[in-house]
């Protein structure tokens, strides 16, 4: 075999192997990602919209990832068969136009779809009015616990004062001299709510930034010192779920875990009455 022909065959084989390898990376990457991306079981009303947005994003970016690798693999294989690989396939102007156009197209496909699907969820979750029948809960985060307060039978939260905070007896600084505060109920790391009823959680922080995260309910909101941040949602599944802090809030961050308990309305009312009686 002539030396020149042998060199071309070698380059062609190398191009085939490299092209197949790059295409295989795309195929394996998409296969692995599609079989290992699992969200926790959905348990909230607005979470379906968030899941749809995430599914669309994963599907579109995964498709573009695969197409890009397959095209790159083909171009490498096709180029390895040519003697003169320095020949431009397009003019500089065309290359610039295609680079910009493809970038814009990918942004429109990926981000445009996310915006279209996500905006209604955003409007409901952050911009919508809290339903009048929503259960009001005050959550005061600290290193490294969730202090949770329910209003008493009067339905009104009592006054709080940071000067009254006591690590053991009064972690939320509730002013018990306030008539509205006498019947307030405080629990730690255990949040109870009724199923199928709107819940509004007002988040505050005593020390650093914490992050209130309920993965099953697609709820995640920072608790920032000096701010009272409301977030509302509707639990749709009964059960016991994890309440986690997803902000690195100190050396004990790993143990800042609570539980979100969703009960039937009757059981929740019984639990609340027990708390009133023992308060």
mmCIF file of N, CA, C and O in Angstrom, residues 1 4-17 80:
data_model
loop_
_atom_site.group_PDB
_atom_site.id
_atom_site.type_symbol
_atom_site.label_atom_id
_atom_site.label_comp_id
_atom_site.label_asym_id
_atom_site.label_seq_id
_atom_site.Cartn_x
_atom_site.Cartn_y
_atom_site.Cartn_z
ATOM 1 N N UNK A 1 0.853 -1.193 0.000
ATOM 2 C CA UNK A 1 0.000 0.000 0.000
ATOM 3 C C UNK A 1 0.887 1.240 0.000
ATOM 4 O O UNK A 1 1.811 1.332 0.816
ATOM 5 N N UNK A 4 1.222 7.274 1.077
ATOM 6 C CA UNK A 4 0.198 8.335 1.178
ATOM 7 C C UNK A 4 -1.171 7.735 1.465
ATOM 8 O O UNK A 4 -1.938 8.245 2.283
ATOM 9 N N UNK A 5 -1.488 6.640 0.781
ATOM 10 C CA UNK A 5 -2.778 5.980 0.992
ATOM 11 C C UNK A 5 -2.875 5.416 2.400
ATOM 12 O O UNK A 5 -3.918 5.512 3.064
ATOM 13 N N UNK A 6 -1.795 4.833 2.878
ATOM 14 C CA UNK A 6 -1.776 4.274 4.235
ATOM 15 C C UNK A 6 -2.012 5.365 5.273
ATOM 16 O O UNK A 6 -2.724 5.167 6.271
ATOM 17 N N UNK A 7 -1.416 6.529 5.056
ATOM 18 C CA UNK A 7 -1.600 7.645 5.996
ATOM 19 C C UNK A 7 -3.056 8.113 6.015
ATOM 20 O O UNK A 7 -3.619 8.413 7.064
ATOM 21 N N UNK A 8 -3.670 8.144 4.812
ATOM 22 C CA UNK A 8 -5.069 8.563 4.734
ATOM 23 C C UNK A 8 -5.971 7.557 5.436
ATOM 24 O O UNK A 8 -6.927 7.926 6.125
ATOM 25 N N UNK A 9 -5.701 6.253 5.258
ATOM 26 C CA UNK A 9 -6.494 5.220 5.918
ATOM 27 C C UNK A 9 -6.379 5.336 7.433
ATOM 28 O O UNK A 9 -7.371 5.224 8.171
ATOM 29 N N UNK A 10 -5.134 5.604 7.906
ATOM 30 C CA UNK A 10 -4.900 5.752 9.333
ATOM 31 C C UNK A 10 -5.701 6.928 9.889
ATOM 32 O O UNK A 10 -6.352 6.834 10.940
ATOM 33 N N UNK A 11 -5.649 8.068 9.174
ATOM 34 C CA UNK A 11 -6.395 9.245 9.609
ATOM 35 C C UNK A 11 -7.894 8.973 9.610
ATOM 36 O O UNK A 11 -8.628 9.404 10.498
ATOM 37 N N UNK A 12 -8.367 8.240 8.603
ATOM 38 C CA UNK A 12 -9.789 7.931 8.510
ATOM 39 C C UNK A 12 -10.235 7.052 9.680
ATOM 40 O O UNK A 12 -11.284 7.277 10.276
ATOM 41 N N UNK A 13 -9.418 6.055 10.001
ATOM 42 C CA UNK A 13 -9.747 5.167 11.129
ATOM 43 C C UNK A 13 -9.754 5.954 12.435
ATOM 44 O O UNK A 13 -10.648 5.795 13.272
ATOM 45 N N UNK A 14 -8.743 6.794 12.611
ATOM 46 C CA UNK A 14 -8.688 7.616 13.820
ATOM 47 C C UNK A 14 -9.911 8.537 13.899
ATOM 48 O O UNK A 14 -10.491 8.744 14.965
ATOM 49 N N UNK A 15 -10.306 9.109 12.747
ATOM 50 C CA UNK A 15 -11.473 9.988 12.722
ATOM 51 C C UNK A 15 -12.750 9.247 13.077
ATOM 52 O O UNK A 15 -13.606 9.765 13.796
ATOM 53 N N UNK A 16 -12.872 8.010 12.552
ATOM 54 C CA UNK A 16 -14.054 7.197 12.868
ATOM 55 C C UNK A 16 -14.121 6.901 14.362
ATOM 56 O O UNK A 16 -15.162 7.043 15.006
ATOM 57 N N UNK A 17 -12.985 6.502 14.928
ATOM 58 C CA UNK A 17 -12.954 6.166 16.358
ATOM 59 C C UNK A 17 -13.278 7.390 17.218
ATOM 60 O O UNK A 17 -14.093 7.326 18.144
ATOM 61 N N UNK A 80 -11.861 13.797 8.606
ATOM 62 C CA UNK A 80 -10.693 12.910 8.582
ATOM 63 C C UNK A 80 -10.539 12.205 7.239
ATOM 64 O O UNK A 80 -9.471 11.678 6.923
#
